[in-house]
PDB file of C-alpha atoms in Angstrom:
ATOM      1  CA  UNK A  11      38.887 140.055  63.954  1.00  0.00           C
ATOM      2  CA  UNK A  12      39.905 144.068  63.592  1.00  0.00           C
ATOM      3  CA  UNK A  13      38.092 144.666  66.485  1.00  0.00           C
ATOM      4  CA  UNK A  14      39.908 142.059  68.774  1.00  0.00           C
ATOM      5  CA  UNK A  15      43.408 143.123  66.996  1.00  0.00           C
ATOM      6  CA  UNK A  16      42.553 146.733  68.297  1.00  0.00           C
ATOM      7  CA  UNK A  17      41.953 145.189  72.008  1.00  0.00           C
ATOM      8  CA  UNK A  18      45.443 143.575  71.842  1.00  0.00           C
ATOM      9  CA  UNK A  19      47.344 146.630  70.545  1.00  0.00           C
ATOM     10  CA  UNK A  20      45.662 148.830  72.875  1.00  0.00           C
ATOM     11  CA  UNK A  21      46.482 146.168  76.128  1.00  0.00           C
ATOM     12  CA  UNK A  22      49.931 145.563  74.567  1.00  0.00           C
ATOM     13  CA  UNK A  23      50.700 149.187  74.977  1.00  0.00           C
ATOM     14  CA  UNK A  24      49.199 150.202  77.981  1.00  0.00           C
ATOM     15  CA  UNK A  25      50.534 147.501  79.856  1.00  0.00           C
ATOM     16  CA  UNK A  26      54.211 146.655  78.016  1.00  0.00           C
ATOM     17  CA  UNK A  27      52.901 143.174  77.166  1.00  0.00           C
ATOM     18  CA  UNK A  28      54.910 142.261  74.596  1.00  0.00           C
ATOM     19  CA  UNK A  29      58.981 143.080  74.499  1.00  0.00           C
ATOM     20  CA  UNK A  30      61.464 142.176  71.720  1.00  0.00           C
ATOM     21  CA  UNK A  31      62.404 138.576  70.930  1.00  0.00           C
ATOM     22  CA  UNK A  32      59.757 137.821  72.921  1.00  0.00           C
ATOM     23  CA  UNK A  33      58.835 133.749  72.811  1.00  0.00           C
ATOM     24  CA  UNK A  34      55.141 133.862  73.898  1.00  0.00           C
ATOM     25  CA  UNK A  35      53.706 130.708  75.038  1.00  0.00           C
ATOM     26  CA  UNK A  36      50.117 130.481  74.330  1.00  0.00           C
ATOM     27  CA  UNK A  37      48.099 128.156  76.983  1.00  0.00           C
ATOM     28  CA  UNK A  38      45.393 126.703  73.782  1.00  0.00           C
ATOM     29  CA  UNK A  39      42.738 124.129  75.951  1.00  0.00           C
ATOM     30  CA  UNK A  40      41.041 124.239  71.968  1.00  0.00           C
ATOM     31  CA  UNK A  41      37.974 126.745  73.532  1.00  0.00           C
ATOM     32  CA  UNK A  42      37.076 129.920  71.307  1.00  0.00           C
ATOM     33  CA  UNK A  43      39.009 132.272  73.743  1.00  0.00           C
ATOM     34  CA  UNK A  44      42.290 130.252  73.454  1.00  0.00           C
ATOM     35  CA  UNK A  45      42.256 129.819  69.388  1.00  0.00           C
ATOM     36  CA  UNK A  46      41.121 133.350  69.011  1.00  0.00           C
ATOM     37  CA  UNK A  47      43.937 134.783  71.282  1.00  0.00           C
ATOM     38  CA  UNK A  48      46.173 132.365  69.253  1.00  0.00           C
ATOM     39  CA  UNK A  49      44.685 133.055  65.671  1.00  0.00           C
ATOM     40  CA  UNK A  50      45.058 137.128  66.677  1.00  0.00           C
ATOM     41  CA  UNK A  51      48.625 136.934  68.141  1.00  0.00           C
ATOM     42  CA  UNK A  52      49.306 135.568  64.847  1.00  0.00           C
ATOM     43  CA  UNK A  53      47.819 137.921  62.858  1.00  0.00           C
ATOM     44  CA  UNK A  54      49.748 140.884  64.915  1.00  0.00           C
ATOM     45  CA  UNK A  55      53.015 139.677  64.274  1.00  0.00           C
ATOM     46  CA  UNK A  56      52.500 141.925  60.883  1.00  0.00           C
ATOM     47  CA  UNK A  57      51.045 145.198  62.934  1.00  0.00           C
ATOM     48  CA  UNK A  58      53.418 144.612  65.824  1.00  0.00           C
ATOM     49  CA  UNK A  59      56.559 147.435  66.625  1.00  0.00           C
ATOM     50  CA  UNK A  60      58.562 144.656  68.369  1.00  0.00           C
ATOM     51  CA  UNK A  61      59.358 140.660  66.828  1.00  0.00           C
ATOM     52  CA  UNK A  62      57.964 137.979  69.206  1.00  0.00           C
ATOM     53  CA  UNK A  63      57.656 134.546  68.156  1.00  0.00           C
ATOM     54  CA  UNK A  64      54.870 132.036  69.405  1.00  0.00           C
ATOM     55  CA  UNK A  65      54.232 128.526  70.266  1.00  0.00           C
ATOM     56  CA  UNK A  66      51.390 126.979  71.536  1.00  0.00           C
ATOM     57  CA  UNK A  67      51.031 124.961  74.113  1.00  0.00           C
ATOM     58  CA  UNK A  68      48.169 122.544  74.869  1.00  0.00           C
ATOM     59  CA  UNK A  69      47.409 120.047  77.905  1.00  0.00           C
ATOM     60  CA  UNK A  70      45.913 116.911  77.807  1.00  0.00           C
ATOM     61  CA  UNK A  71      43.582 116.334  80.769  1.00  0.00           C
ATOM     62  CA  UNK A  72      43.184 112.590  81.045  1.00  0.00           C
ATOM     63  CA  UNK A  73      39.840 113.200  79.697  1.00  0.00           C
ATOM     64  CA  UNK A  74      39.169 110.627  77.089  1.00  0.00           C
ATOM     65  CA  UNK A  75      36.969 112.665  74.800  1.00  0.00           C
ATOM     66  CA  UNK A  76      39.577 114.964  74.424  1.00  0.00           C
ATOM     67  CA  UNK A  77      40.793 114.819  70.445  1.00  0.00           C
ATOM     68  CA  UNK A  78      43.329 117.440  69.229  1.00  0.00           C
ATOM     69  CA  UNK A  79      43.613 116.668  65.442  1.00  0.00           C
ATOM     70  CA  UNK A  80      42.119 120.382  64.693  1.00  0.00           C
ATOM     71  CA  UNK A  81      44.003 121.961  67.331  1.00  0.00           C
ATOM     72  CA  UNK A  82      47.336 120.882  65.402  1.00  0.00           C
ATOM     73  CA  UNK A  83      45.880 121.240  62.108  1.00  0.00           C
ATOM     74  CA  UNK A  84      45.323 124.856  62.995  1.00  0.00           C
ATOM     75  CA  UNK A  85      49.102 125.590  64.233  1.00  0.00           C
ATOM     76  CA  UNK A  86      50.129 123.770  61.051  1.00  0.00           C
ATOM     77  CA  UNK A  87      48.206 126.783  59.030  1.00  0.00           C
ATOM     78  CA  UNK A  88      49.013 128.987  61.228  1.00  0.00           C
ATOM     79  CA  UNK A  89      52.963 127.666  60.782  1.00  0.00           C
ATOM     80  CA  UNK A  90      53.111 128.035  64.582  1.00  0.00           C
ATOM     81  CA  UNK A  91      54.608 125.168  67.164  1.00  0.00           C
ATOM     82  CA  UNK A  92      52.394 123.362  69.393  1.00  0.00           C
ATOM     83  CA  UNK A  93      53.108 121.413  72.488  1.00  0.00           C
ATOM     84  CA  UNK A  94      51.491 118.903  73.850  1.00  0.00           C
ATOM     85  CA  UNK A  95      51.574 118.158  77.485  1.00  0.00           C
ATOM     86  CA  UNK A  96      50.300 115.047  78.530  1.00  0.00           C
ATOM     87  CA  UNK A  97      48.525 115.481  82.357  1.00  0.00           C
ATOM     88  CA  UNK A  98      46.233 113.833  83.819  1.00  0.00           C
ATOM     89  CA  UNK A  99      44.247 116.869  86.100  1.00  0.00           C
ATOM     90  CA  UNK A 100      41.140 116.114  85.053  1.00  0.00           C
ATOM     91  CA  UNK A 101      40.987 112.797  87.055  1.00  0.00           C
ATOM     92  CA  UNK A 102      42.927 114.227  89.930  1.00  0.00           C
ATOM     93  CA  UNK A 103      40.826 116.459  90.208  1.00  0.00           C
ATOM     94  CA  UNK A 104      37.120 114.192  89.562  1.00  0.00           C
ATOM     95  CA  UNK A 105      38.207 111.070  90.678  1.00  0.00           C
ATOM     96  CA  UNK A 106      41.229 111.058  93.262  1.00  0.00           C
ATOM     97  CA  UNK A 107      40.098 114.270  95.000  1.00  0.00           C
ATOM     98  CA  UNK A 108      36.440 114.206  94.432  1.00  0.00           C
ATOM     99  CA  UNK A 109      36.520 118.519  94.760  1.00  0.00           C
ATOM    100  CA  UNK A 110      32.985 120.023  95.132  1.00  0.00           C
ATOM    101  CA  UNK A 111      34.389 123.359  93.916  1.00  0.00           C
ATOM    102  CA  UNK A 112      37.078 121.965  91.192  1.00  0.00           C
ATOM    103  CA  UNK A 113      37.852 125.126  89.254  1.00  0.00           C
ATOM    104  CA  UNK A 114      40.167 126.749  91.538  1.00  0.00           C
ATOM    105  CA  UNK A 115      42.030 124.164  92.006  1.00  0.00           C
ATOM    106  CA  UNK A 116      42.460 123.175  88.371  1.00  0.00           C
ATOM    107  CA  UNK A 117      43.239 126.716  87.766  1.00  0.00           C
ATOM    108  CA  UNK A 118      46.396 126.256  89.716  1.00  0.00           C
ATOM    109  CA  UNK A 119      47.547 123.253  88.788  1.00  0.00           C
ATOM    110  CA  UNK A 120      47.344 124.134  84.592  1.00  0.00           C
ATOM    111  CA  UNK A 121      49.492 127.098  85.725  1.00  0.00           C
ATOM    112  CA  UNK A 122      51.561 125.365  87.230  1.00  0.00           C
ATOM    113  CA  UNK A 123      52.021 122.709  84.836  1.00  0.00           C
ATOM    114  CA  UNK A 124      51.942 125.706  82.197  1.00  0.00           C
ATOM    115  CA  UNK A 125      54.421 127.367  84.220  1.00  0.00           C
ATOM    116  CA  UNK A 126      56.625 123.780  83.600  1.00  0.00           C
ATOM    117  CA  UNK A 127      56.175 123.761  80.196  1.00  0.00           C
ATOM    118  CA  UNK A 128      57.677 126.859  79.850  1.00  0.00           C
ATOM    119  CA  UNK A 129      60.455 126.720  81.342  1.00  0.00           C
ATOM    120  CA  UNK A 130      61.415 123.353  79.726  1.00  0.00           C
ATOM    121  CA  UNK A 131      60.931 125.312  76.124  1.00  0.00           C
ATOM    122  CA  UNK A 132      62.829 128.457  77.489  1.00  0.00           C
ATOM    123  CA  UNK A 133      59.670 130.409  77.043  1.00  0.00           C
ATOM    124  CA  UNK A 134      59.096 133.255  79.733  1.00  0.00           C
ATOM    125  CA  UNK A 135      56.105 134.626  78.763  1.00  0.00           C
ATOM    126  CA  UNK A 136      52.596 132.895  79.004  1.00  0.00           C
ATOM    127  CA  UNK A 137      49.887 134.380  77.131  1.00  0.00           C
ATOM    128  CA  UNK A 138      45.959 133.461  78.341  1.00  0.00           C
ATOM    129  CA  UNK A 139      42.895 133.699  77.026  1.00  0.00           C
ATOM    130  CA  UNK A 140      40.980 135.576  79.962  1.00  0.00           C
ATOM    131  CA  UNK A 141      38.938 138.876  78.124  1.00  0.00           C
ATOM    132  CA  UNK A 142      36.915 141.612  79.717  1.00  0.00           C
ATOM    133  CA  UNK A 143      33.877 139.339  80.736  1.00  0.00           C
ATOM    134  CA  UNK A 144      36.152 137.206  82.630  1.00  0.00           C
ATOM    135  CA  UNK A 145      37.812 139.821  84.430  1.00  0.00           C
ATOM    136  CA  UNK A 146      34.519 141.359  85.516  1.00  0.00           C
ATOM    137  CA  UNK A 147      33.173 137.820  86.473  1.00  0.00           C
ATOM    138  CA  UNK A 148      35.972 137.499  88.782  1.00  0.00           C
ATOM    139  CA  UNK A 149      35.662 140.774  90.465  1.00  0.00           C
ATOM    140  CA  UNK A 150      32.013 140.075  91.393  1.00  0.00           C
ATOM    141  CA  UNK A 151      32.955 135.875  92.526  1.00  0.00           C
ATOM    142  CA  UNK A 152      35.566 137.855  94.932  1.00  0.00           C
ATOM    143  CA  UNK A 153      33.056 139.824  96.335  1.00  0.00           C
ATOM    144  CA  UNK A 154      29.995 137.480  96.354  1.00  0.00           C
ATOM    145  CA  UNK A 155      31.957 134.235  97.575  1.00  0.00           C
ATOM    146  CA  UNK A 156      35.304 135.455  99.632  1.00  0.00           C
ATOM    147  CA  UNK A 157      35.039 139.230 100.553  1.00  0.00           C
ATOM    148  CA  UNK A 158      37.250 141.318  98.962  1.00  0.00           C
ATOM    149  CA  UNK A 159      38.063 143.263  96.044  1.00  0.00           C
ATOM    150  CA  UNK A 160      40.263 141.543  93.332  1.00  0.00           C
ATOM    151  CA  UNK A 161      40.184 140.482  89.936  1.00  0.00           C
ATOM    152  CA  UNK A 162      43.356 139.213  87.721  1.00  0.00           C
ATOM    153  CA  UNK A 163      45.710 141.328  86.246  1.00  0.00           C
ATOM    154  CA  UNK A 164      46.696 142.171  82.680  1.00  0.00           C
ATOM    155  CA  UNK A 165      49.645 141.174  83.265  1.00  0.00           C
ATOM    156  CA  UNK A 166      51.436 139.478  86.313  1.00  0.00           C
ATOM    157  CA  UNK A 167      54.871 138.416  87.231  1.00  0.00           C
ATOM    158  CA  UNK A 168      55.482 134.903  88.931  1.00  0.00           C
ATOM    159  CA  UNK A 169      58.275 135.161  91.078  1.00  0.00           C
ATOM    160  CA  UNK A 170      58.110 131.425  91.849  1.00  0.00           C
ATOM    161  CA  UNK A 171      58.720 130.129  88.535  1.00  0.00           C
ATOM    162  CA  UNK A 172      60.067 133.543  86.798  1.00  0.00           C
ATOM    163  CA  UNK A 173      57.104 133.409  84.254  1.00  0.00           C
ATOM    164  CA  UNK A 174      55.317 136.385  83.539  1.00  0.00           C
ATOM    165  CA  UNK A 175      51.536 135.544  82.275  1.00  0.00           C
ATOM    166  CA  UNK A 176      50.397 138.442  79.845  1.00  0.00           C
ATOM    167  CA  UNK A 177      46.123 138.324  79.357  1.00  0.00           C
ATOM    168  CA  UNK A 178      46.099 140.207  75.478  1.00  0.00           C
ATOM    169  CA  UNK A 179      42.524 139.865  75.744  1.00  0.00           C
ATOM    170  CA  UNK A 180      41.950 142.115  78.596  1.00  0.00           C
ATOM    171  CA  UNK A 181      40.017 144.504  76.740  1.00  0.00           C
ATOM    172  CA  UNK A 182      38.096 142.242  74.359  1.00  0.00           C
ATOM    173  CA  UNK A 183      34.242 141.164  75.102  1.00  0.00           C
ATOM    174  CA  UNK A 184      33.138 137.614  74.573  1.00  0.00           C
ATOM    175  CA  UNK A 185      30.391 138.656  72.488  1.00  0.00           C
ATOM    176  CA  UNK A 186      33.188 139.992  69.586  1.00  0.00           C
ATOM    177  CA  UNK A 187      35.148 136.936  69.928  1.00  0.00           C
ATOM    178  CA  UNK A 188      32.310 134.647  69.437  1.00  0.00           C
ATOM    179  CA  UNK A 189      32.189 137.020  66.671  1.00  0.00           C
ATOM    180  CA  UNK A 190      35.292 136.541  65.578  1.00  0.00           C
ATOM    181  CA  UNK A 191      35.519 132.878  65.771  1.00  0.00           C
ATOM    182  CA  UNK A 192      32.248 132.400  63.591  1.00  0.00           C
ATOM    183  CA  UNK A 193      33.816 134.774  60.863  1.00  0.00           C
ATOM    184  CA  UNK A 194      37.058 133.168  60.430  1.00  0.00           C
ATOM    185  CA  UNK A 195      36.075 129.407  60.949  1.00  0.00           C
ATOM    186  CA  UNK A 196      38.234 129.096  63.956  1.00  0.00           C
ATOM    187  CA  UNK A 197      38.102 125.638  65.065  1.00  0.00           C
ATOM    188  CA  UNK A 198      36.723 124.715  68.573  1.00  0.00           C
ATOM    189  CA  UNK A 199      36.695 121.865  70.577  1.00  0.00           C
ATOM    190  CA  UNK A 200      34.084 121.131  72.779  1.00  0.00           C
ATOM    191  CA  UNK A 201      35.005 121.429  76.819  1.00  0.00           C
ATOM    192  CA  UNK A 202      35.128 117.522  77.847  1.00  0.00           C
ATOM    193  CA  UNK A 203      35.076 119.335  81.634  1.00  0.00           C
ATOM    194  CA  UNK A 204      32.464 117.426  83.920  1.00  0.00           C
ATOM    195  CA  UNK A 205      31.087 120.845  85.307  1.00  0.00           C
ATOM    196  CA  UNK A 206      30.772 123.113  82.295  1.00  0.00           C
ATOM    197  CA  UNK A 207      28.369 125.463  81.917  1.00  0.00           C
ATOM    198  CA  UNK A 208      27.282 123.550  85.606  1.00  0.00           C
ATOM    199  CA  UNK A 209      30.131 126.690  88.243  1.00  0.00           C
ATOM    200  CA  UNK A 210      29.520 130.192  90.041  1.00  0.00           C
ATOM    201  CA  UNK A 211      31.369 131.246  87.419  1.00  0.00           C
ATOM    202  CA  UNK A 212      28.632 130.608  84.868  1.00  0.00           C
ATOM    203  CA  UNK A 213      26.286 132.064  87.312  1.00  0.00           C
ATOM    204  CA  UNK A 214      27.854 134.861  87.893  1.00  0.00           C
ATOM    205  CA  UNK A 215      27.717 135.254  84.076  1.00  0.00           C
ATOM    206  CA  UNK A 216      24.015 135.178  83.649  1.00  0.00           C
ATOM    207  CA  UNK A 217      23.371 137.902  85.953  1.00  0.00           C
ATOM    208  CA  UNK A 218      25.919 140.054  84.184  1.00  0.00           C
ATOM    209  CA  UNK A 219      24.412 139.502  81.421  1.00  0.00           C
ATOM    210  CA  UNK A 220      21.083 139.741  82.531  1.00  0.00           C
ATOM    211  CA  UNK A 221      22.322 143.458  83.968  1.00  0.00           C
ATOM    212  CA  UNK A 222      24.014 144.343  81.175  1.00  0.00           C
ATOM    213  CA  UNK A 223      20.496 144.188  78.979  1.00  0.00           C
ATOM    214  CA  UNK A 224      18.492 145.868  81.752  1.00  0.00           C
ATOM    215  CA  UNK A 225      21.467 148.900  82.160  1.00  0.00           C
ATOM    216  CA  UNK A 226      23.062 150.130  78.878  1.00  0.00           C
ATOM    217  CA  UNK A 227      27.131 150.499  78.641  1.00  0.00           C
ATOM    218  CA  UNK A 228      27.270 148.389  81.783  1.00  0.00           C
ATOM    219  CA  UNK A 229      30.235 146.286  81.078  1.00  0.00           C
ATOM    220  CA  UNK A 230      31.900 148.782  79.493  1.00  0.00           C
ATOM    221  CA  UNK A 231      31.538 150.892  82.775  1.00  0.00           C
ATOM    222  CA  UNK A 232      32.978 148.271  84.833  1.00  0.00           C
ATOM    223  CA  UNK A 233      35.696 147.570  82.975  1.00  0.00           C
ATOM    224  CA  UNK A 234      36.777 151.127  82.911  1.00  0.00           C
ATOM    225  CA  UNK A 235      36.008 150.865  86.601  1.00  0.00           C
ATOM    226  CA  UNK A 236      39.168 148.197  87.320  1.00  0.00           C
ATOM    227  CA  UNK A 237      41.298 150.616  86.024  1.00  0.00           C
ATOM    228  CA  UNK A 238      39.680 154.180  87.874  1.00  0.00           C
ATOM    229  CA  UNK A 239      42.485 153.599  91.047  1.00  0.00           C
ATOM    230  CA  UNK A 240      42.012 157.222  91.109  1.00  0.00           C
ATOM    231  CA  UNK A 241      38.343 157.382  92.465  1.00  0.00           C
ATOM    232  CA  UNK A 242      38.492 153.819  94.754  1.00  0.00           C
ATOM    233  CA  UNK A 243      36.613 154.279  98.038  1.00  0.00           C
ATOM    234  CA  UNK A 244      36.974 151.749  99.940  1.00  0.00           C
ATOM    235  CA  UNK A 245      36.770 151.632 103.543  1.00  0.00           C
ATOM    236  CA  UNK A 246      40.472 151.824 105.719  1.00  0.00           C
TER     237      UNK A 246
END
């Protein structure tokens, strides 16, 4: 866990994540990315140079294998809030709507519902789960599938509904937060999602992985890539 505690001071500094009497919202689906970024936000409270407090926030998908007794027996320990929003996306999404490519669109409407959820709980920061692997994934699913250059940001500003979603994990790999999550008996819940492990997304993740073996450092490189605005080439 030191290692992804030195991720999150390092993005909280370089991109002024976290301000004073900050109340952080914490989007926690009960996946190892989500209860690590929660578990580690805790933990910083005691290294951080500014007070923030945090509550979780967790929605319900209409999925019926969906059971959140260790998600709130965690924020009990962890003496931290959790909210529970009851949605039903899940069969809007795989029943109603029937969407071959589903992820997107759930992707939106969490946020948005996220985004609600906030502002009922006068919370105006969101905090994700998204680390280094996703970020890279998303640069390469931009390229591959709609032509053009983009990835998420550390940290973005949503005019709409005046949230601003921080990512702490920016600069943390998956491979130390399975880590982490092993070590400190983090509790997971399996993804009830219809498609897991079944999206581009996971594609896109086995050949990066496959690369990284065959060409050492090569995450690392593209991750300091995204941030090299200095040295991008692009055609005008």
């Amino acid at each position: 866990m030191r290692k992804i505690l030195g991720c999150i001071k390092k993005a909280v500094k370089n991109y002024s994540m976290i301000e004073e009497g900050d109340v952080i919202g914490v989007g926690v689906s009960g996946g190892k990315d989500s209860m690590a970024l929660l578990y580690a936000l805790k933990l910083f409270q005691n290294f951080s140079p500014v007070q923030y407090d945090i509550k979780a926030i967790t929605l319900t998908m209409g999925f019926e294998a969906f059971d959140l007794k260790s998600i709130q027996a965690f924020c009990k320990t962890l003496e931290i809030e959790h909210i529970i929003e009851e949605t039903q996306i899940g069969k809007i999404i795989f029943e109603e709507r029937n969407q071959k490519n589903p992820c997107g669109m759930c992707a939106r409407m969490k946020r948005g519902r996220l985004s609600k959820v906030c502002h009922r709980h006068q919370i105006k920061k969101l905090a994700l789960g998204h680390h280094a692997d996703d970020a890279i994934e998303t640069l390469f699913m931009s390229m591959f599938y709609e032509s053009r250059i983009h990835t998420f940001k550390p940290v973005t500003y949503m005019d709409r509904s005046d949230i601003t979603v921080i990512r702490p994990l920016i600069y943390a790999f998956e491979k130390d937060i399975e880590y982490a999550v092993q070590n400190k008996y983090i509790p997971i819940i399996k993804n009830p999602c219809p498609v897991d492990k079944n999206t581009k997304r996971e594609y896109i993740k086995n050949i990066m992985n496959g690369l990284n073996q065959d060409i050492p450092n090569l995450k690392n490189r593209l991750l300091h890539s995204l941030e090299n605005q200095e040295q991008l080439e692009i055609w005008k």
